[in-house]
Structure formats: structure tokens, C-alpha cells
Coordinates of C-alpha atoms in Angstrom, one line a residue:
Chain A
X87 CA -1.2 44.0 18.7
X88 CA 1.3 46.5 17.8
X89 CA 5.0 45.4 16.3
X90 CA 6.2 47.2 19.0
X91 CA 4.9 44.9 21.5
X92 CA 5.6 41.9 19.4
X93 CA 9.2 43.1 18.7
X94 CA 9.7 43.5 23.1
X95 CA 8.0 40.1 23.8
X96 CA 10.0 38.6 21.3
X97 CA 13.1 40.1 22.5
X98 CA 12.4 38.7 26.6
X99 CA 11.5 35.7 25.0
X100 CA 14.4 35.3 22.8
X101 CA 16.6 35.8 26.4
X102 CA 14.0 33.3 28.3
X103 CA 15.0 30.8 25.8
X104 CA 19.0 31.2 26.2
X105 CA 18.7 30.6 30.0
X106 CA 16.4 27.5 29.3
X107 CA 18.1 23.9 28.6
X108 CA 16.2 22.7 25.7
X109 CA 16.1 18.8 27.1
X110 CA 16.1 19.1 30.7
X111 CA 13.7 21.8 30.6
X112 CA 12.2 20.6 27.4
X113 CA 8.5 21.5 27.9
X114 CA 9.1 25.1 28.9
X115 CA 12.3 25.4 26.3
X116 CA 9.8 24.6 23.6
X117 CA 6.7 26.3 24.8
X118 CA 9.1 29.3 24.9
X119 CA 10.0 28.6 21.5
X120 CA 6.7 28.3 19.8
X121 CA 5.6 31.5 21.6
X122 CA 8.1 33.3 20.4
X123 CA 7.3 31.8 16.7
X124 CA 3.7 32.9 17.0
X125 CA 4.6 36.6 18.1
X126 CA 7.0 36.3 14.5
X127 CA 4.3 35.0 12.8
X128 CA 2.2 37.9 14.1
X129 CA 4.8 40.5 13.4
X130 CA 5.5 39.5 10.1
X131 CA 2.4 39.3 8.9
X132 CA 1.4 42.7 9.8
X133 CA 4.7 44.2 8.4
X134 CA 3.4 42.6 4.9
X135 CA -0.2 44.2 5.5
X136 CA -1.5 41.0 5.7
X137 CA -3.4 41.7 9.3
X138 CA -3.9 44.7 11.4
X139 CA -1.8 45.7 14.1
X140 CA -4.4 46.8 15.8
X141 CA -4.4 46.4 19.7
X142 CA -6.5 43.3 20.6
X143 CA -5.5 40.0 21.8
X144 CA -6.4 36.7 19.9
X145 CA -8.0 34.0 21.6
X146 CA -10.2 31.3 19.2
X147 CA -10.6 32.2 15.7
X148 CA -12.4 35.5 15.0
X149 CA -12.6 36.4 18.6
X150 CA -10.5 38.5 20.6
X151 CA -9.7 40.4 23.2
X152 CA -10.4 43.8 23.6
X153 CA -9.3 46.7 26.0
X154 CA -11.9 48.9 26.9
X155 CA -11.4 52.2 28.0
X156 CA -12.2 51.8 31.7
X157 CA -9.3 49.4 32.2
X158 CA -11.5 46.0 31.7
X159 CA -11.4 43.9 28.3
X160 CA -14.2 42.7 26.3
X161 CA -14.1 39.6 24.0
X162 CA -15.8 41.1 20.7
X163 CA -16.1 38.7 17.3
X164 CA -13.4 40.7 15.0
X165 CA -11.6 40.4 11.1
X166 CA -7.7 39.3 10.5
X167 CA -5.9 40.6 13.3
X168 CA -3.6 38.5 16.0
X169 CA -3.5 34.6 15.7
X170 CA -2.9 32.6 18.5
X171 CA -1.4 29.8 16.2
X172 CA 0.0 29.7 12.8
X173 CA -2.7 28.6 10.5
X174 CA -5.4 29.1 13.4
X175 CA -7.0 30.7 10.9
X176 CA -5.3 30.7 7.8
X177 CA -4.4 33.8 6.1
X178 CA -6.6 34.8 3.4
X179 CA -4.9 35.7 0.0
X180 CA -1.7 35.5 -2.0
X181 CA 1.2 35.3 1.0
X182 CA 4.3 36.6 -0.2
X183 CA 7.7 34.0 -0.7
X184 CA 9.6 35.1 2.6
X185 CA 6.0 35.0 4.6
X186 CA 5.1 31.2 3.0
X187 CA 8.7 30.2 3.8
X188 CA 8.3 31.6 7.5
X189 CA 4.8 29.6 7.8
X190 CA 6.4 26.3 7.0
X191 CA 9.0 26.7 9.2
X192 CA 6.5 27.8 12.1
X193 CA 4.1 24.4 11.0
X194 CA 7.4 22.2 11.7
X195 CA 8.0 23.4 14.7
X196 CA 4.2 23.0 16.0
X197 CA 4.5 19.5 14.5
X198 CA 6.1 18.7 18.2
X199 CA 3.7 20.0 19.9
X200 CA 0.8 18.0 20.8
X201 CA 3.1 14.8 20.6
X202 CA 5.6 16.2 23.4
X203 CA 3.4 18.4 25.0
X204 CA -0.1 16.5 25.5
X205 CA 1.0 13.0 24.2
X206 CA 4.1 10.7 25.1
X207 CA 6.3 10.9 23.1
X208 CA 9.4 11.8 24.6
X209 CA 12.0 14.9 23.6
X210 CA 15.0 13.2 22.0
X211 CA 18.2 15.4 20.9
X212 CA 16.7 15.2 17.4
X213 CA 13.6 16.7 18.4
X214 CA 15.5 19.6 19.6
X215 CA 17.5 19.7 16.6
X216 CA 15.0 20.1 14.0
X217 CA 13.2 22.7 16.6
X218 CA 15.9 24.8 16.6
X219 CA 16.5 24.3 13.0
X220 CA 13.1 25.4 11.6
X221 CA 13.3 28.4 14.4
X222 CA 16.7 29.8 13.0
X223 CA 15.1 29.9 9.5
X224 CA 11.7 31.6 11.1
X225 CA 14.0 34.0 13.5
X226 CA 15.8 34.8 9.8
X227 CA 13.0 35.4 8.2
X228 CA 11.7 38.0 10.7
X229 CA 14.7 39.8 11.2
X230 CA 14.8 40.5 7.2
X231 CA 11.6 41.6 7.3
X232 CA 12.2 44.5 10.4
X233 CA 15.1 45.4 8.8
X234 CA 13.3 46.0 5.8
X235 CA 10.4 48.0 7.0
X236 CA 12.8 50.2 9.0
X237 CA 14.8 51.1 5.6
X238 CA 10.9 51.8 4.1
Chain B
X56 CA -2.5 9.9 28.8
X57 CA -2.3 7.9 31.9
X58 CA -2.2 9.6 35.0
X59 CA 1.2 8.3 36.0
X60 CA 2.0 10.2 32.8
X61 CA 0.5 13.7 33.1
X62 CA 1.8 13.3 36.3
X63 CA 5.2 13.1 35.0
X64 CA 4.7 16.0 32.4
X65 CA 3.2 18.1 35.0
X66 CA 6.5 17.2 37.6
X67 CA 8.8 18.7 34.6
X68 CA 7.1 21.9 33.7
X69 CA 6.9 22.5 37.5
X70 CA 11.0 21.7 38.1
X71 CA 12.1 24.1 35.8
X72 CA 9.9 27.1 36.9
X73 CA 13.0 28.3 39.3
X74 CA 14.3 29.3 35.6
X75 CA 11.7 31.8 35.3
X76 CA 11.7 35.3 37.0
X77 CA 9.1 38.2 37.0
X78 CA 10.5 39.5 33.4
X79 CA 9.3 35.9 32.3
X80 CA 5.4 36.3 33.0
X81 CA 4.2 35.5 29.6
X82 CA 5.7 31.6 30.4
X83 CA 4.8 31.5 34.1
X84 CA 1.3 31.9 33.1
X85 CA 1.9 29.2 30.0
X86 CA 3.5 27.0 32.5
X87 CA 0.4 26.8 35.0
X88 CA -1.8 26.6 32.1
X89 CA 0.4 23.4 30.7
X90 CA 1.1 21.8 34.3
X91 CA -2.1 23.0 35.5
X92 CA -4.2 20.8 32.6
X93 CA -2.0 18.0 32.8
X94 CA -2.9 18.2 37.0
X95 CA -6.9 18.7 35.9
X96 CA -6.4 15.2 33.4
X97 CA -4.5 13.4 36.2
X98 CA -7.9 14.3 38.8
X99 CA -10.5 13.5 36.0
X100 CA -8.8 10.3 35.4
X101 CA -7.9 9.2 39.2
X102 CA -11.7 10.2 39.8
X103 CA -12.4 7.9 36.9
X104 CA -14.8 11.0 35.3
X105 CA -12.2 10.8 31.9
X106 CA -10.7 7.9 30.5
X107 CA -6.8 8.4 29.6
X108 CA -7.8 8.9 25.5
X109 CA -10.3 11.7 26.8
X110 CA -7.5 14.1 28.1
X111 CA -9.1 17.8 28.2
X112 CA -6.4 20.8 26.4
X113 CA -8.0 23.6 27.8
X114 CA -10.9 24.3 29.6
X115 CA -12.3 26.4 27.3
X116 CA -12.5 23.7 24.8
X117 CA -14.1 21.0 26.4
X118 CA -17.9 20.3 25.6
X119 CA -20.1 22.4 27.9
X120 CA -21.7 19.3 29.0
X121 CA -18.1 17.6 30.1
X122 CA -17.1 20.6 31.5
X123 CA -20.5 20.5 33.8
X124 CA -20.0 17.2 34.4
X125 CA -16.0 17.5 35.5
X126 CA -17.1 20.8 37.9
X127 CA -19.6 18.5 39.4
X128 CA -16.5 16.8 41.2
X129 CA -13.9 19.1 40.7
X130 CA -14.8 22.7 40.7
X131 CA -12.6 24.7 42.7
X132 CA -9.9 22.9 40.8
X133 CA -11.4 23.7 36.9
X134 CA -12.4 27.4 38.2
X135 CA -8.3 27.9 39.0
X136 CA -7.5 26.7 35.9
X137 CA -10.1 28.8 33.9
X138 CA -8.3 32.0 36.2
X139 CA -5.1 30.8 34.7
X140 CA -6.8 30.5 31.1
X141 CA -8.3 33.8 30.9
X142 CA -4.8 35.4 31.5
X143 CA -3.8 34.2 28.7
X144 CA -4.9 36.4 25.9
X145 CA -4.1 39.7 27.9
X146 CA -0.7 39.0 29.3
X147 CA 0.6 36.2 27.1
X148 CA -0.8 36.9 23.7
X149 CA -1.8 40.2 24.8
X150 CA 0.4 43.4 26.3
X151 CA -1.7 44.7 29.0
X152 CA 0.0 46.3 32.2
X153 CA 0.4 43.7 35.2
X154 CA 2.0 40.8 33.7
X155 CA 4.7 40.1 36.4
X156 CA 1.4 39.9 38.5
X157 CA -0.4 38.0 36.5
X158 CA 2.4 35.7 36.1
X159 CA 2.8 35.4 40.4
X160 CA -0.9 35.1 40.5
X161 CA -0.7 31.9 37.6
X162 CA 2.1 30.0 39.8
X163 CA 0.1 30.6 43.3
X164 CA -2.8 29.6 41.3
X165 CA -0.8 26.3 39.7
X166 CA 0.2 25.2 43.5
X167 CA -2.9 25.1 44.8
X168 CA -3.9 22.9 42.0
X169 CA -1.0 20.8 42.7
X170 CA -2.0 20.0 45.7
X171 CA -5.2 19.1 45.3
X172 CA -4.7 17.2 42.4
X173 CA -2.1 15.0 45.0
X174 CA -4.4 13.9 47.4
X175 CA -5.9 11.9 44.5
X176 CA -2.6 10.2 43.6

């Protein structure tokens, strides 16, 4: 998908998230979160060249989404494009320092996920805190790297 | 998960949906699709068709021979929350036109699951 698109999502997103309370309305506060990671991920990587922008939708590895021109979409098998998780697939090749520093923070954050999410463990101020920690450094990392293909 | 738990998970995610408005699709459809599963596990379990370490993620995920078997009992139900799946790559993960639709159509779809999934409990 286009920068553009990631760059508006992330912005309604980024809004979402300041109206959510991260412990009362923990699920949604960190679904919100990790969505808005993903669409940085995305972003970032195809500022770097490392996947194409092009305008499809990722679903399972390899597959995604495509508009056709009659208004429908079309799931077609497809190259490095959109991922709908970091490291779901990894990207191929040598990943630049700010974009390996940007995946580690992403993989801490989706380190709650499954746990608080789809298991039992329950969201503790500490679990918020190191959320919002490794999102300030992803959030960072992104905004350096718009700023720096706007000055290109 | 036990039931009493999904149960629990789902309650949340549905109690802080008044946060959300039509600008927030993209999380109104991730919110049926979270609360919607947890709903589906709490069914399969109370129906005694999955046991609480055999919680399904997402529909499109299970085995094709689970998901048979879980339609068997609970179709209407799985079908709503396949609707609520396919949304996702278009309107959450994609940037198609529609999404404050899509996002009404994912919490009308999320109720009616609700419901059903209560006259198991």
C-alpha cells in the first residue's frame, strides 16, 4: 500500500490511541498500538526500498489482496509487498541499522500479544510501560525516516 | 482458555467500543474480529466441540476439517465471523473506500454473535 495511506492510517490511529486508556481499555489500547506499529513497519520499509508500495493488502504470507478494476478484489499469490505482522515473512536481505532497530522494537511489543490477547495473562502497569516504551523508539524511528525521504 | 475466560476478554473489548467512532473503522472491525473469536471459542467450548487448549485465532486458520466440524454446530455464527475476517485485509490492512461502513457492518455483525454465543452460557 502506498505511504500515503500508511502515513493517514497511522495518523487516525496515532489519535485513536490518545482517547484510549491503556489499562481499562487494554485490549483495544494495545490492538491499536500494534496496528499502528505494523502500518510503521510497512512504511518504513518501503521508504528504504525494501518492499513495494504497491497497492495490495496483505493477508498470509505471499498472498494478498488485490483491487480489481471493477470495484471487487481478488486474493492473487504476490512478491515482498505489505506484511500483516512484523517478521510474517521476514525481510529478505541486508536491513539497514534504523530499520533492524525499528524491528526489535515492533518484536517487543508483539511479545504481549498472544499472552494478553488470546491467553491469560493479565495487563499490569508494567505491561503498558514497556509497550509504550518500545512504541516511542518505533514511532522515532519512523518519523526520522519521513523526514528524511521528504528532504531526498 | 476457559470459557468463563474468553468470556471475560470478549466483555472488555466490547465495553470499550463506545470509545470508537466511524473515523475509528480499522479498530471496530479488529474489535469484532478479537471479541468475536473469543465469542466463537466460548460456543466451541460450552458445546464441548473444542477443549479450552484448542482455542481457534481466526477462522481462516483453523484446519479445514475443524472448521467443518465447528460449522456443523455453529455455522451461522463461524460465517459472521469469516464476514468480519474478510474485512480485514481491505479496510484494516488495506485502504479501500467504505471503511466507516465496514466498521458499522463488523459491530452489527459482533452483536449478533454475542447473542448467540449467550444462550450457550
Amino acid at each position: 500500500m502506498k505511504i500515503a495511506s500508511h502515513a493517514e492510517k497511522i495518523r487516525r490511529l496515532l489519535e485513536l490511541r490518545g482517547r484510549l486508556q491503556p489499562l481499562e481499555h487494554f485490549e483495544l489500547w494495545y490492538w491499536t498500538t500494534l496496528t499502528t506499529g505494523t502500518n510503521i513497519w510497512n512504511a518504513t520499509l518501503h521508504a528504504a526500498g525494501l518492499t513495494s508500495e504497491e497497492r495490495v493488502f496483505s493477508t498470509i504470507p505471499g498472498v494478498h489482496v488485490v483491487p480489481q478494476p471493477d470495484g471487487t478484489f481478488r486474493r492473487e499469490l504476490r512478491g515482498p509487498g505489505d506484511v500483516s505482522h512484523v517478521g510474517w515473512p521476514a525481510i529478505a536481505g541486508t536491513m539497514p541499522a534504523h530499520v533492524t532497530a525499528l524491528e526489535a522494537a515492533l518484536h517487543a511489543l508483539e511479545e504481549h500479544r498472544d499472552p494478553c490477547l488470546r491467553g491469560d495473562r493479565r495487563p499490569t502497569q508494567a505491561i503498558v510501560d514497556e509497550c509504550e516504551q518500545a512504541f516511542a523508539r518505533a514511532l522515532a524511528v519512523y518519523e526520522r525516516a519521513m523526514q528524511h525521504k521528504e528532504a531526498s | 482458555m476457559t470459557p468463563a475466560n474468553h468470556r471475560e476478554k470478549a466483555e472488555r473489548i466490547e465495553r470499550a467500543l463506545h470509545v470508537l467512532t466511524d473515523a475509528d473503522w480499522e479498530m471496530r472491525i479488529e474489535a469484532a474480529m478479537l471479541a468475536g473469536t473469543h465469542w466463537a471459542n466460548f460456543a466451541l467450548h460450552r458445546l464441548g466441540l473444542s477443549a479450552d487448549n484448542e482455542d481457534i485465532t481466526h477462522t481462516s486458520m483453523c484446519t479445514v476439517n475443524a472448521i467443518r466440524k465447528y460449522k456443523l454446530a455453529e455455522q451461522q455464527l463461524l460465517e459472521q465471523l469469516d464476514e468480519i475476517e474478510e474485512m480485514r485485509p481491505v479496510y484494516v490492512r488495506g485502504d479501500a473506500d467504505g471503511g466507516p461502513e465496514a466498521g458499522r457492518r463488523a459491530l452489527a455483525l459482533l452483536r449478533a454473535i454475542g447473542v448467540r454465543a449467550r444462550e450457550l452460557a
